[in-house]
Amino acid sequence: MRQIIIGLTILALTACRQDRAADAGALSGASDTIDAPPASVPAAPGRPDHVVLFIGTSITAGYGIGEEFAYPAVIQQMIDSAGLPYRVSNAGVSGETSAGGLRRIDWALQQPIDVLVVELGANDGLRGLPVADMRADLDSLLSRARARYPDVRIVLLGMEAPPNLGEAYTTAFRSVFPELAARHDAALVPFVLDSVVADRSLNIEDGVHPNPAGHRIIARNVWRALGPVLRAHAAQRVRSDSS
């Protein structure tokens, strides 16, 4: 826990020094002007086109290293190595808040999906936005996904708020993710940046965003929850196809 606190403090202080117009400000505005579908790995010939959609922040987008090195791309490699019939679709946007994710979820869901991975909340915490608003936005986002695709499997990636915002805020912030995971029958990754946030060797020069090595650790964190979801979903589809 001490490692996480130190890391989040570094993250908060570094983020405050960043040029918000270049990252959290200007790039978050892009979520209102996107007119292309999420980037995805093409389905291999003969492979069922089952989709795992990642919606998230600069972490998902691979800020500073390129999407090809971000954890969703690493997850695709894990999926292929496991012989599972899924392709990853990356809808990460740098600077995204939970409100921004909610604004564009309908756009992101234009393509049929089987699994939704949600990585939102980091920028809400960095900006000290009201926890109640974040909870409501994420709740609505997950509800819309379930309404559009009733059988969708959901994986929610938890985040921690910087400790400089006070114990009451950080405790309330942390509680949102398990609460929503239970409400929406979602698998939960308690803290997606576990073992990454406090280690400068796993982040790019800004000290905030993971480097390729950091993204590989994030992928392992996510895979612990996502892997069983994909295997169960694939097994269910086999049973359905054979019945």
Short mmCIF file of C-alpha atoms in Angstrom, two decimals, residues 62-195:
data_model
loop_
_atom_site.label_atom_id
_atom_site.label_comp_id
_atom_site.label_asym_id
_atom_site.label_seq_id
_atom_site.Cartn_x
_atom_site.Cartn_y
_atom_site.Cartn_z
CA GLY A 62 -0.82 3.98 -25.32
CA TYR A 63 0.10 7.62 -24.79
CA GLY A 64 3.80 8.26 -25.42
CA ILE A 65 4.58 4.83 -26.90
CA GLY A 66 1.99 4.14 -29.59
CA GLU A 67 -1.07 1.94 -29.60
CA GLU A 68 0.90 -1.02 -30.94
CA PHE A 69 2.74 -1.27 -27.60
CA ALA A 70 -0.23 -0.50 -25.33
CA TYR A 71 -1.69 -3.17 -23.08
CA PRO A 72 -4.68 -3.94 -25.37
CA ALA A 73 -2.22 -4.92 -28.11
CA VAL A 74 -0.38 -7.12 -25.60
CA ILE A 75 -3.73 -8.64 -24.65
CA GLN A 76 -4.28 -9.48 -28.33
CA GLN A 77 -1.02 -11.40 -28.29
CA MET A 78 -2.18 -13.27 -25.18
CA ILE A 79 -5.52 -14.06 -26.83
CA ASP A 80 -3.79 -15.40 -29.93
CA SER A 81 -1.35 -17.45 -27.87
CA ALA A 82 -4.27 -18.97 -25.96
CA GLY A 83 -5.98 -19.88 -29.23
CA LEU A 84 -9.10 -17.89 -28.38
CA PRO A 85 -11.29 -16.50 -31.19
CA TYR A 86 -11.31 -12.81 -30.27
CA ARG A 87 -9.90 -9.60 -31.69
CA VAL A 88 -9.20 -6.45 -29.72
CA SER A 89 -10.74 -3.09 -30.59
CA ASN A 90 -9.06 -0.10 -28.93
CA ALA A 91 -11.23 2.94 -28.11
CA GLY A 92 -8.79 4.65 -25.78
CA VAL A 93 -8.57 8.47 -25.81
CA SER A 94 -5.96 10.48 -23.92
CA GLY A 95 -7.40 12.74 -21.24
CA GLU A 96 -10.73 10.90 -21.19
CA THR A 97 -12.95 11.21 -18.14
CA SER A 98 -15.88 9.00 -17.18
CA ALA A 99 -18.19 11.69 -18.59
CA GLY A 100 -16.31 11.65 -21.89
CA GLY A 101 -16.52 7.88 -22.02
CA LEU A 102 -20.25 8.06 -21.47
CA ARG A 103 -20.63 10.63 -24.27
CA ARG A 104 -19.01 8.34 -26.82
CA ILE A 105 -20.07 4.87 -25.66
CA ASP A 106 -22.94 4.72 -28.16
CA TRP A 107 -20.49 5.52 -30.96
CA ALA A 108 -18.07 2.87 -29.70
CA LEU A 109 -20.86 0.29 -29.58
CA GLN A 110 -21.73 0.66 -33.26
CA GLN A 111 -19.76 -2.51 -33.86
CA PRO A 112 -21.13 -5.68 -32.22
CA ILE A 113 -19.03 -6.69 -29.22
CA ASP A 114 -18.79 -9.73 -26.99
CA VAL A 115 -16.68 -8.33 -24.15
CA LEU A 116 -16.31 -4.75 -22.86
CA VAL A 117 -13.25 -3.68 -20.87
CA VAL A 118 -13.66 -0.28 -19.17
CA GLU A 119 -10.59 1.70 -18.04
CA LEU A 120 -11.96 5.06 -16.89
CA GLY A 121 -11.64 7.15 -13.76
CA ALA A 122 -7.95 8.06 -13.67
CA ASN A 123 -8.52 11.56 -15.05
CA ASP A 124 -11.54 12.10 -12.80
CA GLY A 125 -9.26 11.43 -9.83
CA LEU A 126 -6.40 13.58 -11.11
CA ARG A 127 -8.78 16.52 -11.53
CA GLY A 128 -10.57 15.90 -8.23
CA LEU A 129 -13.94 15.62 -9.97
CA PRO A 130 -16.92 14.62 -7.80
CA VAL A 131 -16.95 10.90 -7.06
CA ALA A 132 -20.74 10.83 -7.29
CA ASP A 133 -20.55 12.11 -10.87
CA MET A 134 -17.96 9.51 -11.82
CA ARG A 135 -20.08 6.76 -10.31
CA ALA A 136 -23.20 7.94 -12.16
CA ASP A 137 -21.36 8.24 -15.48
CA LEU A 138 -19.80 4.79 -15.25
CA ASP A 139 -23.08 3.29 -14.10
CA SER A 140 -24.85 4.78 -17.12
CA LEU A 141 -22.09 3.66 -19.48
CA LEU A 142 -22.30 0.07 -18.28
CA SER A 143 -26.10 0.14 -18.40
CA ARG A 144 -26.06 1.36 -22.01
CA ALA A 145 -23.64 -1.37 -23.01
CA ARG A 146 -25.85 -4.01 -21.38
CA ALA A 147 -28.97 -2.57 -23.00
CA ARG A 148 -27.33 -2.62 -26.45
CA TYR A 149 -25.82 -6.09 -26.03
CA PRO A 150 -27.60 -7.98 -23.22
CA ASP A 151 -25.12 -10.87 -23.25
CA VAL A 152 -21.98 -8.73 -23.19
CA ARG A 153 -19.32 -9.71 -20.66
CA ILE A 154 -17.84 -6.77 -18.76
CA VAL A 155 -14.43 -6.29 -17.15
CA LEU A 156 -14.01 -3.15 -15.01
CA LEU A 157 -10.50 -1.87 -14.36
CA GLY A 158 -10.18 -0.18 -10.98
CA MET A 159 -8.13 2.92 -10.30
CA GLU A 160 -6.89 4.77 -7.21
CA ALA A 161 -7.18 8.52 -6.62
CA PRO A 162 -4.10 10.55 -5.62
CA PRO A 163 -3.77 10.70 -1.80
CA ASN A 164 -3.39 14.49 -1.78
CA LEU A 165 -7.16 14.71 -2.29
CA GLY A 166 -7.79 13.43 1.22
CA GLU A 167 -8.82 10.14 2.77
CA ALA A 168 -12.55 10.69 2.38
CA TYR A 169 -12.20 11.29 -1.36
CA THR A 170 -9.79 8.42 -2.01
CA THR A 171 -11.92 5.97 0.00
CA ALA A 172 -15.11 6.97 -1.82
CA PHE A 173 -13.28 6.84 -5.17
CA ARG A 174 -11.92 3.35 -4.52
CA SER A 175 -15.33 2.00 -3.51
CA VAL A 176 -16.92 2.90 -6.87
CA PHE A 177 -15.26 0.10 -8.82
CA PRO A 178 -16.22 -2.95 -6.71
CA GLU A 179 -19.68 -1.47 -6.21
CA LEU A 180 -20.30 -1.13 -9.95
CA ALA A 181 -18.69 -4.48 -10.71
CA ALA A 182 -21.17 -6.16 -8.37
CA ARG A 183 -24.12 -4.19 -9.74
CA HIS A 184 -23.33 -4.99 -13.37
CA ASP A 185 -22.05 -8.54 -12.91
CA ALA A 186 -18.60 -7.50 -14.11
CA ALA A 187 -15.20 -9.00 -13.47
CA LEU A 188 -13.00 -6.57 -11.53
CA VAL A 189 -9.32 -5.68 -11.65
CA PRO A 190 -8.94 -3.86 -8.29
CA PHE A 191 -6.07 -1.57 -9.41
CA VAL A 192 -4.99 -1.72 -13.03
CA LEU A 193 -1.66 0.07 -12.38
CA ASP A 194 -0.62 -2.30 -9.60
CA SER A 195 3.18 -2.80 -9.62
#
